[in-house]
Amino acid sequence: MSEARRYQQLRSHFSYLKLDNAAEALPRILDQARAENLSMTAALERLLEIEVNATEERRLAGRLRFACLPDPWTLADFDFAAQPGVDEKLIRDLATLRFLDDASNVLFVGPPGVGKTMLATALARGTAEAGNRVYFTTAADLAARCHKAAVEGRWATCMRFFAGPKLLVIDELGYLPLPGDGASALFQVINQRYLKSSTILTTNVGIADWATAFGDATVAAAMLDRLLHRATVVGIDGPSYRLRSHQSTSDKLRKAVNAHVS
């Protein structure tokens, strides 16, 4: 078999196996092999590394689409200096994702605007990048989805969906009133995940006030019992991170306008 025919046959094999990135990189890798006098093993490793990296990128993109994160925030985007109410050392430890190993939970508790959602999103993205399935929802949307599933006879399917991800983020608990069966639905989701998978929850309601906020002391107590059994509670009592960001943007615009006028 001639070298030209062998080369075309190799590309055909890649195409048949759907190794499109390796097929595209083949000419470049062959040139590198000649220029650097690479062994067959070294050249093959480089070629397959390209395909593996491309496959991982596609899988990550799929996990991020499924996750429905509100923004592409990472921990590097969070300005710890701007929010002294956050324990940076604790957040860095959570970012190792060790809490996923024993299905521990994380509760971010604090007033609006202090960075709870941003931190939860950053941890969720890190979890997805580590190869795990993640899903992000608000408490109100979760309750509405569960209610609709119950009405349509899909309750078991809905519970399996929320039980599935390695990490479930429930954002904004307490911001909007839950429907009549909302607290019960939230408890059922948390109970499904108890000791099996991790949940991150953000809320502006202090733990001591859950019974009053959700209108059912029994359900609130049962929910907290499961959430806090293995949990890290991150209380944030500092200035509004969001308002500080808005103020910084306004100051920059004002300076730019003043400079233009002068």
PDB file of C-alpha atoms in Angstrom:
ATOM      1  CA  MET A   1       0.000   0.000   0.000  1.00  0.00           C
ATOM      2  CA  SER A   2       1.383   3.413  -0.977  1.00  0.00           C
ATOM      3  CA  GLU A   3       1.885   6.114   1.659  1.00  0.00           C
ATOM      4  CA  ALA A   4      -0.788   8.269  -0.002  1.00  0.00           C
ATOM      5  CA  ARG A   5      -3.307   5.443   0.115  1.00  0.00           C
ATOM      6  CA  ARG A   6      -2.376   4.594   3.697  1.00  0.00           C
ATOM      7  CA  TYR A   7      -2.847   8.240   4.684  1.00  0.00           C
ATOM      8  CA  GLN A   8      -6.301   8.370   3.090  1.00  0.00           C
ATOM      9  CA  GLN A   9      -7.230   5.055   4.695  1.00  0.00           C
ATOM     10  CA  LEU A  10      -6.195   6.429   8.087  1.00  0.00           C
ATOM     11  CA  ARG A  11      -8.393   9.480   7.601  1.00  0.00           C
ATOM     12  CA  SER A  12     -11.215   7.168   6.564  1.00  0.00           C
ATOM     13  CA  HIS A  13     -10.788   5.170   9.780  1.00  0.00           C
ATOM     14  CA  PHE A  14     -10.957   8.369  11.835  1.00  0.00           C
ATOM     15  CA  SER A  15     -14.094   9.422   9.991  1.00  0.00           C
ATOM     16  CA  TYR A  16     -15.738   6.028  10.522  1.00  0.00           C
ATOM     17  CA  LEU A  17     -14.970   6.197  14.242  1.00  0.00           C
ATOM     18  CA  LYS A  18     -16.197   9.814  14.346  1.00  0.00           C
ATOM     19  CA  LEU A  19     -12.788  11.052  15.529  1.00  0.00           C
ATOM     20  CA  ASP A  20     -13.161  14.259  13.555  1.00  0.00           C
ATOM     21  CA  ASN A  21     -10.755  16.357  15.611  1.00  0.00           C
ATOM     22  CA  ALA A  22      -8.011  13.755  15.283  1.00  0.00           C
ATOM     23  CA  ALA A  23      -8.619  13.583  11.537  1.00  0.00           C
ATOM     24  CA  GLU A  24      -8.330  17.360  11.256  1.00  0.00           C
ATOM     25  CA  ALA A  25      -5.126  17.410  13.322  1.00  0.00           C
ATOM     26  CA  LEU A  26      -3.498  14.472  11.509  1.00  0.00           C
ATOM     27  CA  PRO A  27      -1.498  16.507   8.940  1.00  0.00           C
ATOM     28  CA  ARG A  28      -0.152  18.807  11.667  1.00  0.00           C
ATOM     29  CA  ILE A  29       0.833  15.924  13.938  1.00  0.00           C
ATOM     30  CA  LEU A  30       2.576  14.121  11.068  1.00  0.00           C
ATOM     31  CA  ASP A  31       4.537  17.286  10.301  1.00  0.00           C
ATOM     32  CA  GLN A  32       5.495  17.578  13.977  1.00  0.00           C
ATOM     33  CA  ALA A  33       6.526  13.928  14.050  1.00  0.00           C
ATOM     34  CA  ARG A  34       8.916  14.476  11.155  1.00  0.00           C
ATOM     35  CA  ALA A  35      10.251  17.808  12.420  1.00  0.00           C
ATOM     36  CA  GLU A  36      10.760  16.612  16.011  1.00  0.00           C
ATOM     37  CA  ASN A  37      11.635  13.020  15.190  1.00  0.00           C
ATOM     38  CA  LEU A  38       8.798  11.782  17.402  1.00  0.00           C
ATOM     39  CA  SER A  39       8.297   8.104  18.038  1.00  0.00           C
ATOM     40  CA  MET A  40       5.113   6.459  16.811  1.00  0.00           C
ATOM     41  CA  THR A  41       3.862   6.302  20.398  1.00  0.00           C
ATOM     42  CA  ALA A  42       4.511  10.001  21.041  1.00  0.00           C
ATOM     43  CA  ALA A  43       2.803  11.056  17.807  1.00  0.00           C
ATOM     44  CA  LEU A  44      -0.203   8.849  18.524  1.00  0.00           C
ATOM     45  CA  GLU A  45      -0.465  10.218  22.075  1.00  0.00           C
ATOM     46  CA  ARG A  46      -0.529  13.802  20.782  1.00  0.00           C
ATOM     47  CA  LEU A  47      -3.177  12.919  18.234  1.00  0.00           C
ATOM     48  CA  LEU A  48      -5.448  11.187  20.707  1.00  0.00           C
ATOM     49  CA  GLU A  49      -4.943  13.934  23.304  1.00  0.00           C
ATOM     50  CA  ILE A  50      -6.494  16.370  20.830  1.00  0.00           C
ATOM     51  CA  GLU A  51      -9.522  14.123  20.446  1.00  0.00           C
ATOM     52  CA  VAL A  52      -9.842  13.555  24.194  1.00  0.00           C
ATOM     53  CA  ASN A  53      -9.682  17.299  24.912  1.00  0.00           C
ATOM     54  CA  ALA A  54     -12.318  18.029  22.281  1.00  0.00           C
ATOM     55  CA  THR A  55     -14.561  15.319  23.715  1.00  0.00           C
ATOM     56  CA  GLU A  56     -14.186  16.745  27.217  1.00  0.00           C
ATOM     57  CA  GLU A  57     -15.038  20.240  25.954  1.00  0.00           C
ATOM     58  CA  ARG A  58     -18.207  18.933  24.307  1.00  0.00           C
ATOM     59  CA  ARG A  59     -19.216  17.061  27.433  1.00  0.00           C
ATOM     60  CA  LEU A  60     -18.593  20.107  29.624  1.00  0.00           C
ATOM     61  CA  ALA A  61     -20.669  22.250  27.266  1.00  0.00           C
ATOM     62  CA  GLY A  62     -23.469  19.702  27.586  1.00  0.00           C
ATOM     63  CA  ARG A  63     -23.248  19.661  31.376  1.00  0.00           C
ATOM     64  CA  LEU A  64     -23.350  23.466  31.484  1.00  0.00           C
ATOM     65  CA  ARG A  65     -26.394  23.564  29.200  1.00  0.00           C
ATOM     66  CA  PHE A  66     -28.156  21.110  31.499  1.00  0.00           C
ATOM     67  CA  ALA A  67     -27.089  23.062  34.604  1.00  0.00           C
ATOM     68  CA  CYS A  68     -28.993  26.224  33.592  1.00  0.00           C
ATOM     69  CA  LEU A  69     -26.622  28.468  35.534  1.00  0.00           C
ATOM     70  CA  PRO A  70     -27.802  32.103  35.602  1.00  0.00           C
ATOM     71  CA  ASP A  71     -24.335  33.483  34.728  1.00  0.00           C
ATOM     72  CA  PRO A  72     -20.894  32.076  33.807  1.00  0.00           C
ATOM     73  CA  TRP A  73     -19.433  33.129  37.154  1.00  0.00           C
ATOM     74  CA  THR A  74     -16.390  31.433  38.611  1.00  0.00           C
ATOM     75  CA  LEU A  75     -14.776  31.961  41.988  1.00  0.00           C
ATOM     76  CA  ALA A  76     -12.181  34.192  40.309  1.00  0.00           C
ATOM     77  CA  ASP A  77     -14.981  36.685  39.547  1.00  0.00           C
ATOM     78  CA  PHE A  78     -15.847  37.178  43.213  1.00  0.00           C
ATOM     79  CA  ASP A  79     -14.200  40.166  44.862  1.00  0.00           C
ATOM     80  CA  PHE A  80     -13.599  39.029  48.426  1.00  0.00           C
ATOM     81  CA  ALA A  81     -12.153  42.426  49.331  1.00  0.00           C
ATOM     82  CA  ALA A  82     -15.465  44.023  48.418  1.00  0.00           C
ATOM     83  CA  GLN A  83     -17.406  41.688  50.689  1.00  0.00           C
ATOM     84  CA  PRO A  84     -15.759  41.397  54.121  1.00  0.00           C
ATOM     85  CA  GLY A  85     -18.779  39.443  55.337  1.00  0.00           C
ATOM     86  CA  VAL A  86     -17.594  36.373  53.409  1.00  0.00           C
ATOM     87  CA  ASP A  87     -15.108  33.960  54.969  1.00  0.00           C
ATOM     88  CA  GLU A  88     -12.702  33.566  52.025  1.00  0.00           C
ATOM     89  CA  LYS A  89     -10.859  30.642  53.601  1.00  0.00           C
ATOM     90  CA  LEU A  90     -14.121  28.745  54.031  1.00  0.00           C
ATOM     91  CA  ILE A  91     -15.209  29.432  50.447  1.00  0.00           C
ATOM     92  CA  ARG A  92     -11.826  28.297  49.116  1.00  0.00           C
ATOM     93  CA  ASP A  93     -12.240  25.078  51.054  1.00  0.00           C
ATOM     94  CA  LEU A  94     -15.735  24.550  49.604  1.00  0.00           C
ATOM     95  CA  ALA A  95     -14.261  25.132  46.137  1.00  0.00           C
ATOM     96  CA  THR A  96     -12.209  21.954  46.548  1.00  0.00           C
ATOM     97  CA  LEU A  97     -15.610  20.212  46.270  1.00  0.00           C
ATOM     98  CA  ARG A  98     -14.777  17.883  49.149  1.00  0.00           C
ATOM     99  CA  PHE A  99     -18.320  18.418  50.424  1.00  0.00           C
ATOM    100  CA  LEU A 100     -19.595  16.395  47.449  1.00  0.00           C
ATOM    101  CA  ASP A 101     -17.764  13.283  48.642  1.00  0.00           C
ATOM    102  CA  ASP A 102     -20.052  12.718  51.624  1.00  0.00           C
ATOM    103  CA  ALA A 103     -23.175  14.358  50.161  1.00  0.00           C
ATOM    104  CA  SER A 104     -22.881  17.402  52.439  1.00  0.00           C
ATOM    105  CA  ASN A 105     -24.947  20.517  51.863  1.00  0.00           C
ATOM    106  CA  VAL A 106     -24.100  24.223  51.778  1.00  0.00           C
ATOM    107  CA  LEU A 107     -26.452  26.954  52.996  1.00  0.00           C
ATOM    108  CA  PHE A 108     -25.745  30.575  52.106  1.00  0.00           C
ATOM    109  CA  VAL A 109     -27.760  32.773  54.467  1.00  0.00           C
ATOM    110  CA  GLY A 110     -27.873  36.557  54.315  1.00  0.00           C
ATOM    111  CA  PRO A 111     -29.733  39.629  53.083  1.00  0.00           C
ATOM    112  CA  PRO A 112     -30.207  40.341  49.364  1.00  0.00           C
ATOM    113  CA  GLY A 113     -27.246  41.477  47.292  1.00  0.00           C
ATOM    114  CA  VAL A 114     -24.388  40.122  49.420  1.00  0.00           C
ATOM    115  CA  GLY A 115     -23.158  37.572  46.866  1.00  0.00           C
ATOM    116  CA  LYS A 116     -24.985  34.363  47.805  1.00  0.00           C
ATOM    117  CA  THR A 117     -26.119  33.511  44.266  1.00  0.00           C
ATOM    118  CA  MET A 118     -22.750  34.372  42.764  1.00  0.00           C
ATOM    119  CA  LEU A 119     -20.913  32.080  45.172  1.00  0.00           C
ATOM    120  CA  ALA A 120     -23.429  29.270  44.683  1.00  0.00           C
ATOM    121  CA  THR A 121     -23.099  29.608  40.914  1.00  0.00           C
ATOM    122  CA  ALA A 122     -19.308  29.567  41.096  1.00  0.00           C
ATOM    123  CA  LEU A 123     -19.353  26.350  43.142  1.00  0.00           C
ATOM    124  CA  ALA A 124     -21.883  24.840  40.736  1.00  0.00           C
ATOM    125  CA  ARG A 125     -19.748  25.683  37.718  1.00  0.00           C
ATOM    126  CA  GLY A 126     -16.686  24.205  39.401  1.00  0.00           C
ATOM    127  CA  THR A 127     -18.677  21.038  40.043  1.00  0.00           C
ATOM    128  CA  ALA A 128     -19.680  20.811  36.374  1.00  0.00           C
ATOM    129  CA  GLU A 129     -16.085  21.414  35.273  1.00  0.00           C
ATOM    130  CA  ALA A 130     -15.022  18.541  37.543  1.00  0.00           C
ATOM    131  CA  GLY A 131     -17.216  16.217  35.490  1.00  0.00           C
ATOM    132  CA  ASN A 132     -20.398  16.132  37.590  1.00  0.00           C
ATOM    133  CA  ARG A 133     -24.021  16.813  36.713  1.00  0.00           C
ATOM    134  CA  VAL A 134     -25.403  20.007  38.230  1.00  0.00           C
ATOM    135  CA  TYR A 135     -28.788  21.688  38.111  1.00  0.00           C
ATOM    136  CA  PHE A 136     -29.633  25.245  39.159  1.00  0.00           C
ATOM    137  CA  THR A 137     -33.152  26.424  39.977  1.00  0.00           C
ATOM    138  CA  THR A 138     -34.918  28.962  42.142  1.00  0.00           C
ATOM    139  CA  ALA A 139     -37.104  27.795  45.012  1.00  0.00           C
ATOM    140  CA  ALA A 140     -40.169  29.322  43.350  1.00  0.00           C
ATOM    141  CA  ASP A 141     -39.518  27.587  40.021  1.00  0.00           C
ATOM    142  CA  LEU A 142     -38.876  24.267  41.752  1.00  0.00           C
ATOM    143  CA  ALA A 143     -42.152  24.520  43.660  1.00  0.00           C
ATOM    144  CA  ALA A 144     -44.067  25.476  40.499  1.00  0.00           C
ATOM    145  CA  ARG A 145     -42.531  22.615  38.558  1.00  0.00           C
ATOM    146  CA  CYS A 146     -43.370  20.114  41.292  1.00  0.00           C
ATOM    147  CA  HIS A 147     -46.940  21.423  41.516  1.00  0.00           C
ATOM    148  CA  LYS A 148     -47.434  21.088  37.762  1.00  0.00           C
ATOM    149  CA  ALA A 149     -45.960  17.572  37.806  1.00  0.00           C
ATOM    150  CA  ALA A 150     -48.366  16.550  40.588  1.00  0.00           C
ATOM    151  CA  VAL A 151     -51.370  17.899  38.679  1.00  0.00           C
ATOM    152  CA  GLU A 152     -50.268  16.107  35.496  1.00  0.00           C
ATOM    153  CA  GLY A 153     -49.513  12.804  37.232  1.00  0.00           C
ATOM    154  CA  ARG A 154     -45.734  13.087  36.753  1.00  0.00           C
ATOM    155  CA  TRP A 155     -44.727  13.426  40.411  1.00  0.00           C
ATOM    156  CA  ALA A 156     -42.401  10.394  40.478  1.00  0.00           C
ATOM    157  CA  THR A 157     -40.672  11.524  37.275  1.00  0.00           C
ATOM    158  CA  CYS A 158     -40.194  15.012  38.701  1.00  0.00           C
ATOM    159  CA  MET A 159     -38.684  13.630  41.905  1.00  0.00           C
ATOM    160  CA  ARG A 160     -36.270  11.457  39.910  1.00  0.00           C
ATOM    161  CA  PHE A 161     -35.186  14.507  37.934  1.00  0.00           C
ATOM    162  CA  PHE A 162     -34.333  16.540  41.026  1.00  0.00           C
ATOM    163  CA  ALA A 163     -32.713  13.556  42.728  1.00  0.00           C
ATOM    164  CA  GLY A 164     -30.392  12.925  39.784  1.00  0.00           C
ATOM    165  CA  PRO A 165     -27.728  15.663  39.751  1.00  0.00           C
ATOM    166  CA  LYS A 166     -24.628  15.345  41.900  1.00  0.00           C
ATOM    167  CA  LEU A 167     -25.287  18.933  42.990  1.00  0.00           C
ATOM    168  CA  LEU A 168     -28.617  20.750  43.085  1.00  0.00           C
ATOM    169  CA  VAL A 169     -28.633  24.514  43.676  1.00  0.00           C
ATOM    170  CA  ILE A 170     -31.877  25.986  45.038  1.00  0.00           C
ATOM    171  CA  ASP A 171     -31.636  29.762  44.879  1.00  0.00           C
ATOM    172  CA  GLU A 172     -33.663  32.554  46.470  1.00  0.00           C
ATOM    173  CA  LEU A 173     -35.544  30.579  49.095  1.00  0.00           C
ATOM    174  CA  GLY A 174     -37.728  33.048  50.978  1.00  0.00           C
ATOM    175  CA  TYR A 175     -37.673  35.807  48.364  1.00  0.00           C
ATOM    176  CA  LEU A 176     -41.071  34.859  46.948  1.00  0.00           C
ATOM    177  CA  PRO A 177     -43.926  33.113  48.775  1.00  0.00           C
ATOM    178  CA  LEU A 178     -44.197  29.447  47.854  1.00  0.00           C
ATOM    179  CA  PRO A 179     -47.562  28.098  46.679  1.00  0.00           C
ATOM    180  CA  GLY A 180     -49.736  26.156  49.114  1.00  0.00           C
ATOM    181  CA  ASP A 181     -47.879  22.897  48.628  1.00  0.00           C
ATOM    182  CA  GLY A 182     -44.515  24.535  47.881  1.00  0.00           C
ATOM    183  CA  ALA A 183     -42.879  23.858  51.248  1.00  0.00           C
ATOM    184  CA  SER A 184     -43.969  20.223  51.091  1.00  0.00           C
ATOM    185  CA  ALA A 185     -42.575  19.862  47.544  1.00  0.00           C
ATOM    186  CA  LEU A 186     -39.268  21.395  48.607  1.00  0.00           C
ATOM    187  CA  PHE A 187     -39.080  18.987  51.532  1.00  0.00           C
ATOM    188  CA  GLN A 188     -39.745  16.028  49.234  1.00  0.00           C
ATOM    189  CA  VAL A 189     -36.891  17.073  46.933  1.00  0.00           C
ATOM    190  CA  ILE A 190     -34.482  17.520  49.845  1.00  0.00           C
ATOM    191  CA  ASN A 191     -35.600  14.214  51.345  1.00  0.00           C
ATOM    192  CA  GLN A 192     -34.964  12.435  48.025  1.00  0.00           C
ATOM    193  CA  ARG A 193     -31.399  13.744  48.023  1.00  0.00           C
ATOM    194  CA  TYR A 194     -30.705  13.235  51.731  1.00  0.00           C
ATOM    195  CA  LEU A 195     -27.371  11.460  52.323  1.00  0.00           C
ATOM    196  CA  LYS A 196     -27.110  10.724  48.588  1.00  0.00           C
ATOM    197  CA  SER A 197     -26.242  13.979  46.840  1.00  0.00           C
ATOM    198  CA  SER A 198     -25.352  17.550  47.793  1.00  0.00           C
ATOM    199  CA  THR A 199     -27.615  20.580  47.764  1.00  0.00           C
ATOM    200  CA  ILE A 200     -26.645  24.252  47.860  1.00  0.00           C
ATOM    201  CA  LEU A 201     -29.369  26.541  49.095  1.00  0.00           C
ATOM    202  CA  THR A 202     -29.371  30.343  49.224  1.00  0.00           C
ATOM    203  CA  THR A 203     -31.847  32.189  51.402  1.00  0.00           C
ATOM    204  CA  ASN A 204     -32.495  35.548  52.998  1.00  0.00           C
ATOM    205  CA  VAL A 205     -34.414  33.871  55.826  1.00  0.00           C
ATOM    206  CA  GLY A 206     -32.508  33.113  59.020  1.00  0.00           C
ATOM    207  CA  ILE A 207     -32.673  29.469  60.051  1.00  0.00           C
ATOM    208  CA  ALA A 208     -34.546  30.350  63.243  1.00  0.00           C
ATOM    209  CA  ASP A 209     -37.306  31.975  61.169  1.00  0.00           C
ATOM    210  CA  TRP A 210     -37.997  29.131  58.741  1.00  0.00           C
ATOM    211  CA  ALA A 211     -41.083  27.885  60.537  1.00  0.00           C
ATOM    212  CA  THR A 212     -42.719  31.315  60.339  1.00  0.00           C
ATOM    213  CA  ALA A 213     -41.557  32.029  56.788  1.00  0.00           C
ATOM    214  CA  PHE A 214     -42.867  28.758  55.345  1.00  0.00           C
ATOM    215  CA  GLY A 215     -46.034  28.612  57.403  1.00  0.00           C
ATOM    216  CA  ASP A 216     -45.521  25.009  58.479  1.00  0.00           C
ATOM    217  CA  ALA A 217     -43.319  24.392  61.511  1.00  0.00           C
ATOM    218  CA  THR A 218     -43.316  20.608  61.057  1.00  0.00           C
ATOM    219  CA  VAL A 219     -42.186  20.694  57.428  1.00  0.00           C
ATOM    220  CA  ALA A 220     -39.629  23.417  58.160  1.00  0.00           C
ATOM    221  CA  ALA A 221     -38.158  21.396  61.040  1.00  0.00           C
ATOM    222  CA  ALA A 222     -37.984  18.216  58.944  1.00  0.00           C
ATOM    223  CA  MET A 223     -36.360  20.103  56.085  1.00  0.00           C
ATOM    224  CA  LEU A 224     -33.750  21.685  58.338  1.00  0.00           C
ATOM    225  CA  ASP A 225     -33.061  18.357  60.032  1.00  0.00           C
ATOM    226  CA  ARG A 226     -32.015  16.844  56.703  1.00  0.00           C
ATOM    227  CA  LEU A 227     -30.239  19.904  55.352  1.00  0.00           C
ATOM    228  CA  LEU A 228     -28.178  20.537  58.483  1.00  0.00           C
ATOM    229  CA  HIS A 229     -27.265  16.933  59.271  1.00  0.00           C
ATOM    230  CA  ARG A 230     -24.241  17.308  57.009  1.00  0.00           C
ATOM    231  CA  ALA A 231     -23.904  20.957  56.124  1.00  0.00           C
ATOM    232  CA  THR A 232     -21.746  24.027  56.007  1.00  0.00           C
ATOM    233  CA  VAL A 233     -23.705  27.159  56.874  1.00  0.00           C
ATOM    234  CA  VAL A 234     -22.192  30.318  55.376  1.00  0.00           C
ATOM    235  CA  GLY A 235     -23.681  33.382  57.032  1.00  0.00           C
ATOM    236  CA  ILE A 236     -23.002  36.588  55.111  1.00  0.00           C
ATOM    237  CA  ASP A 237     -23.662  39.809  56.987  1.00  0.00           C
ATOM    238  CA  GLY A 238     -21.950  42.541  55.019  1.00  0.00           C
ATOM    239  CA  PRO A 239     -22.572  45.378  52.576  1.00  0.00           C
ATOM    240  CA  SER A 240     -24.509  44.731  49.394  1.00  0.00           C
ATOM    241  CA  TYR A 241     -22.030  43.307  46.888  1.00  0.00           C
ATOM    242  CA  ARG A 242     -24.450  44.093  44.057  1.00  0.00           C
ATOM    243  CA  LEU A 243     -24.995  47.723  45.058  1.00  0.00           C
ATOM    244  CA  ARG A 244     -21.243  48.241  45.408  1.00  0.00           C
ATOM    245  CA  SER A 245     -20.779  46.965  41.859  1.00  0.00           C
ATOM    246  CA  HIS A 246     -23.491  49.324  40.594  1.00  0.00           C
ATOM    247  CA  GLN A 247     -21.931  52.207  42.466  1.00  0.00           C
ATOM    248  CA  SER A 248     -18.507  51.457  40.966  1.00  0.00           C
ATOM    249  CA  THR A 249     -19.988  51.431  37.453  1.00  0.00           C
ATOM    250  CA  SER A 250     -21.828  54.695  38.089  1.00  0.00           C
ATOM    251  CA  ASP A 251     -18.648  56.337  39.390  1.00  0.00           C
ATOM    252  CA  LYS A 252     -16.718  55.287  36.278  1.00  0.00           C
ATOM    253  CA  LEU A 253     -19.429  56.652  33.994  1.00  0.00           C
ATOM    254  CA  ARG A 254     -19.561  59.911  35.934  1.00  0.00           C
ATOM    255  CA  LYS A 255     -15.777  60.352  35.680  1.00  0.00           C
ATOM    256  CA  ALA A 256     -15.865  59.616  31.963  1.00  0.00           C
ATOM    257  CA  VAL A 257     -18.614  62.180  31.393  1.00  0.00           C
ATOM    258  CA  ASN A 258     -16.817  64.812  33.468  1.00  0.00           C
ATOM    259  CA  ALA A 259     -13.563  64.197  31.610  1.00  0.00           C
ATOM    260  CA  HIS A 260     -15.345  64.570  28.270  1.00  0.00           C
ATOM    261  CA  VAL A 261     -17.023  67.831  29.341  1.00  0.00           C
ATOM    262  CA  SER A 262     -13.801  69.352  30.665  1.00  0.00           C
TER     263      SER A 262
END
